[in-house]
Coordinates of C-alpha atoms (C1' of nucleotides) in Angstrom, one line a residue:
Chain A
X1 CA 10.6 -20.5 24.2
X2 CA 7.0 -20.9 25.2
X3 CA 5.5 -24.2 24.3
X4 CA 2.4 -24.0 21.9
X5 CA -0.9 -25.2 23.0
X6 CA -2.6 -24.9 26.2
X7 CA -0.6 -22.0 27.7
X8 CA -1.9 -19.6 24.8
X9 CA -5.5 -20.9 24.9
X10 CA -6.7 -18.2 27.3
X11 CA -5.2 -15.2 25.2
X12 CA -7.3 -12.5 24.5
X13 CA -6.8 -9.7 22.2
X14 CA -5.4 -6.2 23.3
X15 CA -8.7 -4.6 22.6
X16 CA -10.8 -7.2 24.4
X17 CA -8.5 -6.9 27.5
X18 CA -8.6 -3.0 27.1
X19 CA -12.5 -3.1 27.3
X20 CA -12.5 -5.5 30.5
X21 CA -11.2 -2.6 32.7
X22 CA -13.4 -2.2 35.8
X23 CA -13.3 1.1 37.4
X24 CA -15.1 0.3 40.5
X25 CA -13.0 -2.7 41.2
X26 CA -10.0 -0.7 40.5
X27 CA -11.2 2.2 42.8
X28 CA -12.0 -0.4 45.7
X29 CA -8.6 -2.0 45.2
X30 CA -6.7 1.1 45.5
X31 CA -8.9 2.3 48.6
X32 CA -8.2 -1.0 50.4
X33 CA -4.5 -0.6 49.7
X34 CA -4.6 2.9 51.1
X35 CA -6.5 1.6 54.1
X36 CA -4.0 -1.1 54.9
X37 CA -1.3 1.5 54.5
X38 CA -2.7 4.0 56.8
X39 CA -3.5 1.2 59.2
X40 CA 0.1 0.2 59.2
X41 CA 1.3 3.8 59.7
X42 CA -1.1 4.3 62.6
X43 CA -0.3 0.9 64.4
X44 CA 2.8 -0.2 63.4
X45 CA 3.0 -2.9 66.0
X46 CA 0.1 -4.8 64.2
X47 CA 0.9 -8.0 62.5
X48 CA 0.3 -8.4 58.8
X49 CA -2.8 -10.6 59.6
X50 CA -4.3 -8.0 61.7
X51 CA -4.2 -5.2 59.1
X52 CA -7.3 -4.6 56.8
X53 CA -7.3 -7.2 53.9
X54 CA -6.6 -6.0 50.5
X55 CA -9.7 -6.2 48.2
X56 CA -8.8 -7.2 44.6
X57 CA -11.8 -7.8 42.3
X58 CA -10.0 -6.3 39.4
X59 CA -10.3 -8.4 36.2
X60 CA -7.2 -10.2 35.1
X61 CA -6.2 -10.4 31.5
X62 CA -3.8 -12.6 29.5
X63 CA -2.6 -10.8 26.4
X64 CA 0.1 -11.3 23.8
X65 CA 1.6 -8.5 21.7
X66 CA 4.6 -7.1 20.0
X67 CA 6.6 -4.8 22.0
X68 CA 6.7 -1.4 20.1
X69 CA 7.9 0.8 23.0
X70 CA 9.6 0.3 26.2
X71 CA 10.2 2.7 29.0
X72 CA 12.6 1.3 31.7
X73 CA 12.6 3.3 35.1
X74 CA 14.6 1.2 36.8
X75 CA 12.4 -1.1 39.1
X76 CA 9.4 -0.3 37.0
X77 CA 9.3 -1.0 33.4
X78 CA 6.6 0.3 30.8
X79 CA 5.8 -1.6 27.7
X80 CA 3.6 -0.8 25.0
X81 CA 2.1 -3.7 23.2
X82 CA 0.6 -3.9 19.7
X83 CA -1.5 -6.6 17.9
X84 CA -4.0 -6.6 15.2
X85 CA -6.9 -5.3 17.4
X86 CA -5.1 -2.4 19.1
X87 CA -2.0 0.0 18.3
X88 CA -1.3 0.6 22.0
X89 CA -1.9 -1.4 25.1
X90 CA 0.4 -0.6 28.1
X91 CA 1.9 -3.1 30.5
X92 CA 3.7 -2.2 33.7
X93 CA 6.4 -4.8 34.8
X94 CA 7.3 -3.8 38.4
X95 CA 10.1 -5.5 40.5
X96 CA 7.8 -5.9 43.4
X97 CA 4.7 -7.3 41.7
X98 CA 5.9 -9.2 38.7
X99 CA 7.6 -12.6 39.2
X100 CA 11.4 -12.7 38.9
X101 CA 11.6 -14.3 35.5
X102 CA 9.0 -11.8 34.1
X103 CA 11.1 -8.8 35.3
X104 CA 14.3 -10.1 34.3
X105 CA 12.6 -10.6 30.8
X106 CA 11.5 -7.0 30.8
X107 CA 15.0 -5.8 31.5
X108 CA 16.5 -7.8 28.4
X109 CA 13.7 -7.2 25.9
X110 CA 14.3 -5.8 22.4
X111 CA 11.7 -3.8 20.7
X112 CA 9.9 -6.1 18.3
X113 CA 9.9 -8.9 20.6
X114 CA 6.6 -10.6 21.2
X115 CA 5.7 -11.2 24.6
X116 CA 2.6 -12.7 26.8
X117 CA 1.8 -10.9 29.7
X118 CA -0.8 -11.6 32.6
X119 CA -2.1 -9.6 35.3
X120 CA -4.9 -7.4 36.8
X121 CA -5.9 -4.3 35.0
X122 CA -5.6 -0.9 36.7
X123 CA -5.2 2.6 35.8
X124 CA -2.1 4.7 36.2
X125 CA -1.9 8.0 37.7
X126 CA -2.3 9.6 34.3
X127 CA -5.5 7.7 33.7
X128 CA -4.2 5.0 31.2
X129 CA -5.7 1.5 31.3
X130 CA -2.5 -0.8 32.2
X131 CA -2.2 -4.4 32.7
X132 CA -0.1 -4.5 35.9
X133 CA 1.7 -7.6 34.9
X134 CA 2.5 -10.4 37.6
X135 CA 3.8 -12.7 34.8
X136 CA 5.7 -11.9 31.5
X137 CA 7.0 -14.7 29.3
X138 CA 8.7 -14.5 26.0
X139 CA 6.7 -15.7 22.8
X140 CA 9.0 -14.7 20.1
X141 CA 12.4 -12.7 19.6
X142 CA 12.8 -10.0 17.1
X143 CA 16.5 -10.3 15.7
X144 CA 16.2 -7.4 13.4
X145 CA 16.9 -3.7 14.5
X146 CA 13.3 -2.0 14.6
X147 CA 12.7 1.0 12.5
X148 CA 12.9 4.5 14.2
X149 CA 10.1 4.5 16.9
X150 CA 8.8 8.1 15.9
X151 CA 9.2 8.5 12.5
X152 CA 8.7 5.0 11.6
X153 CA 9.4 3.4 8.3
X154 CA 8.6 5.8 5.6
X155 CA 10.8 4.7 2.7
X156 CA 8.4 3.4 0.4
X157 CA 10.5 0.9 -1.2
X158 CA 11.4 -0.8 1.9
X159 CA 7.8 -0.8 3.0
X160 CA 6.8 -2.8 -0.2
X161 CA 9.8 -5.1 -0.1
X162 CA 9.5 -6.0 3.6
X163 CA 5.8 -5.7 4.2
X164 CA 6.0 -7.7 7.5
X165 CA 8.1 -4.7 8.9
X166 CA 5.7 -2.0 7.4
X167 CA 2.7 -3.8 8.9
X168 CA 3.8 -3.8 12.5
X169 CA 5.4 -0.3 12.3
X170 CA 2.6 1.2 10.4
X171 CA -0.8 -0.2 11.6
X172 CA -2.5 1.5 9.1
X173 CA -1.1 -0.8 6.6
X174 CA -2.6 -3.9 8.3
X175 CA -5.9 -2.0 8.7
X176 CA -6.3 -1.5 4.9
X177 CA -5.6 -5.4 4.3
X178 CA -8.3 -6.2 6.9
X179 CA -10.7 -3.5 5.5
X180 CA -10.2 -5.3 2.1
X181 CA -10.9 -8.7 3.5
X182 CA -14.3 -7.1 4.9
X183 CA -15.1 -5.6 1.8
X184 CA -14.8 -8.9 0.0
X185 CA -17.0 -10.5 2.7
X186 CA -19.8 -7.9 2.0
X187 CA -19.5 -8.3 -1.7
X188 CA -19.9 -11.9 -1.5
X189 CA -22.8 -11.7 1.2
X190 CA -24.7 -9.4 -1.2
X191 CA -24.2 -11.4 -4.3
X192 CA -24.9 -14.7 -2.5
X193 CA -28.2 -13.0 -1.1
X194 CA -29.3 -12.1 -4.7
X195 CA -28.7 -15.9 -5.9
X196 CA -25.3 -15.5 -7.4
X197 CA -23.0 -18.5 -7.5
X198 CA -19.3 -18.2 -6.9
X199 CA -17.2 -20.1 -9.5
X200 CA -13.7 -20.7 -10.3
X201 CA -12.7 -20.9 -13.9
X202 CA -9.3 -21.6 -15.2
X203 CA -6.4 -19.3 -14.9
X204 CA -4.1 -21.4 -17.4
X205 CA -5.6 -21.1 -20.6
X206 CA -4.7 -22.1 -24.1
X207 CA -5.9 -18.6 -25.6
X208 CA -6.3 -15.6 -23.2
X209 CA -9.5 -14.1 -24.1
X210 CA -12.3 -11.8 -23.0
X211 CA -10.3 -8.6 -23.1
X212 CA -7.6 -6.9 -25.4
X213 CA -4.5 -7.0 -23.4
X214 CA -1.0 -8.7 -23.6
X215 CA -1.1 -12.0 -21.6
X216 CA 1.9 -13.7 -19.7
X217 CA 2.9 -17.1 -21.3
X218 CA 4.0 -20.2 -19.4
X219 CA 4.7 -23.8 -20.6
X220 CA 3.1 -26.9 -19.4
X221 CA 5.4 -29.9 -19.5
X222 CA 2.9 -32.8 -19.3
X223 CA 0.9 -31.8 -22.6
X224 CA 3.8 -30.0 -24.0
X225 CA 2.0 -26.9 -24.9
X226 CA 2.4 -23.2 -24.1
X227 CA -0.4 -21.7 -22.0
X228 CA -1.1 -18.1 -21.1
X229 CA -2.4 -16.6 -17.8
X230 CA -5.8 -15.4 -18.1
X231 CA -6.6 -11.7 -18.8
X232 CA -10.1 -12.1 -18.0
X233 CA -12.7 -14.9 -17.0
X234 CA -15.5 -13.6 -19.2
X235 CA -15.5 -16.2 -21.9
X236 CA -15.5 -19.1 -19.4
X237 CA -18.1 -17.4 -17.2
X238 CA -20.5 -17.2 -20.3
X239 CA -20.1 -20.8 -21.0
X240 CA -21.4 -21.4 -17.7
X241 CA -24.5 -19.5 -18.6
X242 CA -25.0 -21.6 -21.7
X243 CA -24.7 -24.6 -19.5
X244 CA -27.7 -23.4 -17.3
X245 CA -26.3 -21.5 -14.4
X246 CA -28.3 -18.5 -14.2
X247 CA -26.4 -16.3 -12.0
X248 CA -22.5 -16.6 -11.6
X249 CA -19.6 -14.6 -10.5
X250 CA -16.0 -14.9 -10.1
X251 CA -13.4 -12.9 -8.1
X252 CA -10.8 -13.2 -10.6
X253 CA -7.0 -12.8 -10.3
X254 CA -6.2 -11.4 -13.8
X255 CA -2.6 -11.1 -15.5
X256 CA -1.9 -8.6 -18.0
X257 CA 1.6 -8.1 -19.3
X258 CA 1.6 -4.3 -19.5
X259 CA 2.8 -1.5 -17.5
X260 CA 2.9 -0.5 -13.8
X261 CA 1.7 2.7 -12.4
X262 CA -0.4 3.9 -9.5
X263 CA -3.6 2.4 -10.7
X264 CA -2.0 -0.8 -12.6
X265 CA -0.4 -3.8 -11.2
X266 CA 0.4 -6.8 -13.5
X267 CA -1.7 -9.1 -11.4
X268 CA -5.0 -7.6 -10.2
X269 CA -8.2 -8.6 -9.0
X270 CA -11.7 -8.0 -10.7
X271 CA -15.0 -9.1 -10.1
X272 CA -17.0 -10.4 -13.0
X273 CA -20.6 -11.2 -12.8
X274 CA -23.2 -12.6 -15.4
X275 CA -26.9 -12.8 -14.9
X276 CA -29.2 -14.6 -17.3
X277 CA -32.1 -12.6 -18.4
X278 CA -30.4 -9.5 -17.2
X279 CA -29.2 -6.6 -19.0
X280 CA -26.9 -3.6 -18.5
X281 CA -29.8 -1.9 -16.5
X282 CA -30.0 -4.6 -14.0
X283 CA -26.1 -4.6 -13.9
X284 CA -26.3 -0.9 -13.1
X285 CA -28.6 -1.5 -10.0
X286 CA -26.3 -4.4 -8.8
X287 CA -23.1 -2.4 -9.2
X288 CA -24.6 0.6 -7.4
X289 CA -26.0 -1.6 -4.6
X290 CA -22.7 -3.3 -4.2
X291 CA -20.6 -0.2 -4.2
X292 CA -22.8 1.6 -1.8
X293 CA -22.8 -1.4 0.6
X294 CA -19.0 -1.6 0.5
X295 CA -18.9 2.4 1.2
X296 CA -21.3 1.9 4.1
X297 CA -18.8 -0.9 5.5
X298 CA -16.0 1.4 5.0
X299 CA -17.2 4.5 6.3
X300 CA -18.5 2.8 9.6
X301 CA -15.2 1.2 9.9
X302 CA -13.3 4.7 9.9
X303 CA -16.2 6.5 11.7
X304 CA -16.9 8.3 8.5
X305 CA -19.9 9.2 6.5
X306 CA -20.6 7.2 3.2
X307 CA -21.7 10.6 1.6
X308 CA -18.4 12.2 2.4
X309 CA -15.8 9.5 1.9
X310 CA -12.2 11.0 1.7
X311 CA -10.1 10.2 -1.3
X312 CA -7.1 12.4 -1.6
X313 CA -8.6 16.1 -2.0
X314 CA -12.0 14.8 -2.8
X315 CA -15.1 13.9 -0.7
X316 CA -17.1 11.3 -2.5
X317 CA -20.7 10.7 -2.1
X318 CA -21.8 6.9 -2.2
X319 CA -24.9 7.6 -0.3
X320 CA -26.8 9.6 -2.9
X321 CA -28.0 7.9 -6.2
X322 CA -25.0 7.6 -8.5
X323 CA -25.2 10.2 -11.4
X324 CA -26.0 9.0 -15.0
X325 CA -25.2 10.5 -18.2
X326 CA -25.2 9.1 -21.7
X327 CA -21.9 9.0 -23.9
X328 CA -23.8 11.1 -26.3
X329 CA -24.7 13.8 -23.8
X330 CA -21.3 13.9 -22.2
X331 CA -19.6 14.2 -25.6
X332 CA -21.9 17.0 -26.4
X333 CA -21.6 18.9 -23.2
X334 CA -17.8 18.7 -23.5
X335 CA -17.2 19.4 -27.0
X336 CA -20.3 21.4 -28.1
X337 CA -21.3 19.1 -31.1
X338 CA -22.8 15.8 -31.6
X339 CA -21.1 12.5 -31.9
X340 CA -22.7 12.1 -35.3
X341 CA -21.0 15.1 -36.5
X342 CA -18.1 13.2 -37.8
X343 CA -16.6 16.2 -39.9
X344 CA -16.4 18.4 -36.9
X345 CA -15.0 15.6 -34.9
X346 CA -12.0 15.1 -37.2
X347 CA -11.5 18.8 -37.4
X348 CA -11.6 19.0 -33.7
X349 CA -9.1 16.3 -33.3
X350 CA -6.8 17.7 -35.8
X351 CA -7.1 20.9 -34.0
X352 CA -6.0 19.4 -30.6
X353 CA -3.2 17.5 -32.2
X354 CA -4.6 14.1 -31.9
X355 CA -3.5 11.4 -34.2
X356 CA -5.8 11.1 -37.3
X357 CA -3.8 8.9 -39.3
X358 CA -2.1 5.6 -38.5
X359 CA 1.7 5.0 -39.0
X360 CA 1.1 3.9 -42.7
X361 CA -0.8 6.9 -43.5
X362 CA -4.5 5.3 -43.6
X363 CA -6.9 7.5 -42.0
X364 CA -8.0 6.3 -38.4
X365 CA -11.6 5.3 -38.4
X366 CA -14.1 7.9 -37.4
X367 CA -15.2 6.0 -34.4
X368 CA -11.7 6.0 -32.9
X369 CA -11.5 9.6 -33.7
X370 CA -14.7 10.3 -31.7
X371 CA -13.5 8.1 -28.8
X372 CA -10.3 9.7 -28.5
X373 CA -12.0 13.0 -28.2
X374 CA -14.2 11.6 -25.6
X375 CA -11.7 10.0 -23.6
X376 CA -9.4 13.1 -23.7
X377 CA -11.9 15.9 -23.3
X378 CA -15.3 14.5 -22.2
X379 CA -14.1 12.0 -19.5
X380 CA -12.2 14.9 -17.7
X381 CA -15.8 16.7 -17.3
X382 CA -17.1 13.8 -15.1
X383 CA -17.2 15.3 -11.5
X384 CA -14.8 12.9 -9.7
X385 CA -16.4 13.2 -6.5
X386 CA -19.8 11.9 -7.8
X387 CA -19.9 8.1 -8.9
X388 CA -21.1 8.5 -12.6
X389 CA -22.4 5.9 -14.9
X390 CA -21.7 6.8 -18.5
X391 CA -24.1 5.0 -20.7
X392 CA -24.6 3.9 -24.1
X393 CA -21.1 3.5 -25.8
X394 CA -20.6 3.3 -29.5
X395 CA -21.3 -0.4 -30.6
X396 CA -18.1 -0.3 -32.7
X397 CA -15.9 0.0 -29.3
X398 CA -18.0 -3.0 -27.7
X399 CA -17.6 -6.2 -29.6
X400 CA -19.1 -8.3 -27.0
X401 CA -22.2 -6.1 -26.5
X402 CA -25.7 -6.2 -27.8
X403 CA -26.2 -3.1 -30.0
X404 CA -29.2 -0.9 -29.2
X405 CA -31.7 -1.6 -32.1
X406 CA -33.1 1.9 -32.5
X407 CA -29.6 3.2 -33.2
X408 CA -28.5 0.6 -35.8
X409 CA -29.0 3.1 -38.7
X410 CA -27.3 6.1 -37.1
X411 CA -23.9 7.3 -38.2
X412 CA -22.6 6.0 -34.8
X413 CA -24.6 3.0 -33.5
X414 CA -24.8 2.5 -29.9
X415 CA -24.5 -0.4 -27.9
X416 CA -26.0 -1.3 -24.2
X417 CA -23.0 -0.7 -22.3
X418 CA -21.9 1.5 -19.5
X419 CA -18.6 2.5 -17.8
X420 CA -18.5 3.7 -14.2
X421 CA -16.2 6.4 -13.1
X422 CA -15.3 7.2 -9.5
X423 CA -12.7 9.6 -8.0
X424 CA -11.3 10.1 -11.8
X425 CA -10.8 6.3 -12.1
X426 CA -12.3 3.9 -14.5
X427 CA -14.0 1.2 -12.1
X428 CA -15.6 -0.9 -14.5
X429 CA -17.9 -1.6 -17.5
X430 CA -21.1 -3.7 -17.8
X431 CA -22.9 -5.1 -20.8
X432 CA -26.0 -6.6 -22.1
X433 CA -24.2 -9.3 -23.6
X434 CA -24.1 -10.2 -27.3
X435 CA -25.5 -13.9 -27.6
X436 CA -25.6 -14.0 -31.4
X437 CA -23.1 -16.4 -32.5
X438 CA -23.0 -15.1 -36.1
X439 CA -22.3 -11.5 -35.1
X440 CA -20.1 -12.4 -32.5
X441 CA -18.0 -14.6 -34.9
X442 CA -18.1 -11.6 -37.4
X443 CA -16.9 -9.2 -34.9
X444 CA -14.1 -11.5 -33.7
X445 CA -12.8 -11.9 -37.1
X446 CA -13.2 -8.1 -37.7
X447 CA -11.0 -7.6 -34.7
X448 CA -8.5 -10.2 -35.7
X449 CA -8.2 -8.6 -39.1
X450 CA -7.2 -5.2 -37.6
X451 CA -4.3 -6.3 -35.5
X452 CA -0.8 -6.2 -36.3
X453 CA 2.0 -8.8 -36.5
X454 CA 3.1 -8.4 -33.0
X455 CA -0.5 -8.5 -31.6
X456 CA -1.5 -11.5 -33.7
X457 CA 0.9 -13.6 -31.6
X458 CA -1.4 -13.5 -28.8
X459 CA -4.9 -12.9 -30.5
X460 CA -6.7 -16.0 -31.2
X461 CA -10.0 -16.9 -32.6
X462 CA -12.0 -18.7 -29.8
X463 CA -13.8 -21.3 -32.0
X464 CA -15.2 -23.2 -28.9
X465 CA -16.7 -19.9 -27.5
X466 CA -18.5 -19.5 -30.6
X467 CA -19.8 -22.9 -30.5
X468 CA -20.9 -22.3 -27.1
X469 CA -23.0 -19.4 -28.3
X470 CA -24.4 -21.6 -31.1
X471 CA -25.7 -23.9 -28.4
X472 CA -27.6 -20.8 -26.9
X473 CA -26.6 -18.5 -24.4
X474 CA -29.6 -16.7 -22.5
X475 CA -29.8 -13.0 -23.0
X476 CA -27.6 -11.7 -20.0
X477 CA -26.1 -8.8 -18.4
X478 CA -22.5 -8.8 -17.5
X479 CA -20.6 -6.8 -15.1
X480 CA -16.8 -6.3 -14.3
X481 CA -15.7 -4.3 -11.4
X482 CA -11.8 -3.4 -10.5
X483 CA -11.7 -4.7 -7.1
X484 CA -8.2 -3.3 -6.3
X485 CA -9.4 0.2 -7.5
X486 CA -12.6 -0.2 -5.3
X487 CA -10.4 -0.9 -2.3
X488 CA -8.3 2.2 -3.3
X489 CA -11.3 4.4 -3.0
X490 CA -12.6 2.6 0.1
X491 CA -9.6 3.0 2.1
X492 CA -8.4 6.5 0.7
X493 CA -5.2 4.8 -0.8
X494 CA -3.5 6.8 -3.5
X495 CA -1.8 4.0 -5.2
X496 CA -2.8 0.3 -6.0
X497 CA 0.6 -0.8 -4.1
X498 CA -1.1 0.3 -0.9
X499 CA -4.0 -2.1 -1.3
X500 CA -1.9 -5.0 -2.4
X501 CA -0.1 -6.8 0.5
X502 CA 2.9 -7.6 -2.0
X503 CA 2.8 -5.3 -5.0
X504 CA 5.1 -6.2 -8.1
X505 CA 8.6 -4.9 -7.4
X506 CA 11.6 -5.2 -9.6
X507 CA 13.8 -7.9 -7.9
X508 CA 16.8 -6.4 -6.2
X509 CA 20.4 -7.4 -7.3
X510 CA 19.2 -8.1 -11.0
X511 CA 20.1 -6.3 -14.0
Chain B
rA1 C1' 9.3 3.9 -23.1
rG2 C1' 10.5 9.6 -22.0
rG3 C1' 11.2 13.6 -18.7
rA4 C1' 12.4 15.2 -13.4
rG5 C1' 13.9 14.0 -8.7
rC6 C1' 16.0 11.0 -4.9
rG7 C1' 19.8 6.9 -2.7
rU8 C1' 24.5 9.3 3.5
rA9 C1' 25.0 4.7 10.6
rG10 C1' 19.8 -0.5 11.7
rC11 C1' 15.8 3.8 11.3
rU12 C1' 14.6 9.3 10.4
rC13 C1' 17.5 13.2 8.6
rA14 C1' 21.9 17.1 8.5
rA15 C1' 26.7 18.2 6.1
rU16 C1' 27.6 26.2 3.5
rC17 C1' 31.3 27.8 -2.5
rG18 C1' 34.4 21.2 -3.8
rG19 C1' 38.0 21.3 2.3
rU20 C1' 38.5 16.8 9.1
rA21 C1' 31.1 12.7 7.3
rG22 C1' 27.3 14.6 11.9
rA23 C1' 22.4 14.6 15.0
rG24 C1' 18.1 12.1 17.2
rC25 C1' 16.1 7.3 17.8
rA26 C1' 17.5 2.0 18.0
rU27 C1' 22.0 -1.1 19.8
rC28 C1' 25.9 -1.6 24.1
rG29 C1' 27.3 -0.2 29.5
rG30 C1' 25.7 2.6 34.1
rC31 C1' 21.6 5.3 37.1
rC32 C1' 16.3 5.6 38.0
rU33 C1' 9.1 2.3 41.2
rU34 C1' 3.8 6.0 37.6
rU35 C1' 6.3 6.5 32.4
rU36 C1' 3.7 8.4 27.3
rA37 C1' 8.8 9.5 21.5
rA38 C1' 10.4 8.7 29.6
rG39 C1' 14.8 11.1 31.7
rC40 C1' 20.3 11.5 33.0
rC41 C1' 25.6 9.9 32.3
rG42 C1' 29.0 7.1 28.8
rC43 C1' 30.6 4.0 24.6
rA44 C1' 30.4 2.3 20.0
rG45 C1' 28.3 2.6 15.0
rG46 C1' 30.1 4.5 7.7
rU47 C1' 32.6 1.0 0.9
rU48 C1' 28.0 8.2 1.7
rC49 C1' 23.8 2.7 -4.0
rA50 C1' 27.8 0.5 -7.5
rG51 C1' 31.9 1.7 -11.0
rG52 C1' 34.6 5.2 -13.7
rG53 C1' 36.3 10.4 -14.3
rU54 C1' 37.7 15.8 -13.0
rU55 C1' 40.7 17.8 -9.0
rC56 C1' 46.0 19.0 -4.3
rG57 C1' 41.2 17.4 -2.4
rA58 C1' 34.6 14.6 -4.0
rG59 C1' 28.7 12.8 0.0
rU60 C1' 29.0 17.4 -3.1
rC61 C1' 30.9 18.2 -10.0
rC62 C1' 31.0 14.9 -14.7
rC63 C1' 29.9 10.0 -17.1
rU64 C1' 27.8 4.8 -16.8
rG65 C1' 25.0 1.3 -14.4
rC66 C1' 21.4 -0.4 -10.4
rG67 C1' 17.0 0.7 -7.4
rC68 C1' 13.0 3.8 -5.9
rU69 C1' 9.5 8.0 -6.2
rC70 C1' 6.7 11.6 -9.1
rC71 C1' 4.9 13.5 -13.9
rU72 C1' 3.9 11.9 -19.0
rA73 C1' 3.1 8.0 -22.5
rC74 C1' 0.9 3.0 -23.0
rC75 C1' -3.3 0.0 -20.9
rA76 C1' -11.6 -2.6 -23.5

RNA sequence: AGGAGCGUAGCUCAAUCGGUAGAGCAUCGGCCUUUUAAGCCGCAGGUUCAGGGUUCGAGUCCCUGCGCUCCUACCA
């Protein structure tokens, strides 16, 4: 086994090595070899020292990689190496030119082994840049039989459960995770450049707030209390605004004890961001700017075009201005009548077979009827290939949002909130945040009153948050973006499991 | 949670109406100094997801369980 340390210091990536190929040096070397051979043929009586010298200025490389393919021709063995920078890099190990241990190793190799090769760069007869190894040493042994070399590993279950295998067999998998990292860098760079400060707020909370979702619970021994894992960082970030931080964001791992499907994992990542003296309009500018930057990076990464980013059958345009439509307009276009026309809304819902009464027979509130129609009928009208902001949601659906003053007396008052839809997915909302402690308290209590027994076990009244608002929170804009879903869009991944290195899986062998 | 589908060698897949479980790759042995999924010769490899049932006979049909996939539902 190779000792770690100095012997690996000079290693370069396969891509860096590949780019070092020097055609002139290679040609000169080949020519001088021919010259020497010819001289030997014509004058066999000459000593080696009298023959023309071999000129060899070919760049030498020292690389490490996993052996993904090996072709043993007897006294010449071809290896294809792979690393994070390059899928295929060819090594030739010949009995004549490689040292004895290196050649012996090449004979004994298994697919999946990691080796370190050293030698000059040349081109083969078929024109492939190749390291003509003069040394080959083992770096790591692969004891597991490799997946089929052409068809690869396609079994989705095994790909998710044994991601380490998936990653070396399917380099595309690794590329998605690397793109994800670059997208996060972009996001942080843009936000930091705008004066936003990244913070970390508690994951373990005595009461999970900031969203309506079932939390996970755990127990803390030292204090003898039950805790829940956060479902959203919102209420803590707002406390920081109260404390005087003007612009904060958190890349937040959230935990929701709900279902799994192709756009939901029980733990997922969101970006939440708050800007003092901002509003939902400034949030719109920030969101659009961020997503466009991400799309530019992702399109460059894949030699694509940010105006035509593939996502399944779609081509999504991130380069043009995002579309904007109000909740009211979208509703009217899709349904043919105004959201305030509550009688027609109720008729329409009945006609479409939606629930208009709850289990115990009491009629469902008008606003929920309207929103049901909106979500089922109007949302489907949004062009999935155009990122679209839907603006001005009904205030009753947005308890943490400042209402729009000029709609306060309408049948359905509106609030300064938008939702962003891309590729048929909801990417996130933004709000002009409510900062009136009295209204906030009333809305909290209203919400709590409406919950059933089961829900009440995890819905609490956050007294301290109201207290924070009483101290005074500056008017602010708040934004939440689903990072996993954005990475799906940017990497053309159809399921959230493809953008998570280790998605939630049912344990094997458990009943 | 409901519906549909799938589960066969390490991997990718076959197996007719219910009638001896097979191939390619990988492994193992042999040959081969410009290959590209290298090629040639040979060997070996199986609790057909698990358990039960029907049958002379089950990979195949039936039931139960487990796991995965897709669709639907749920999801601020």
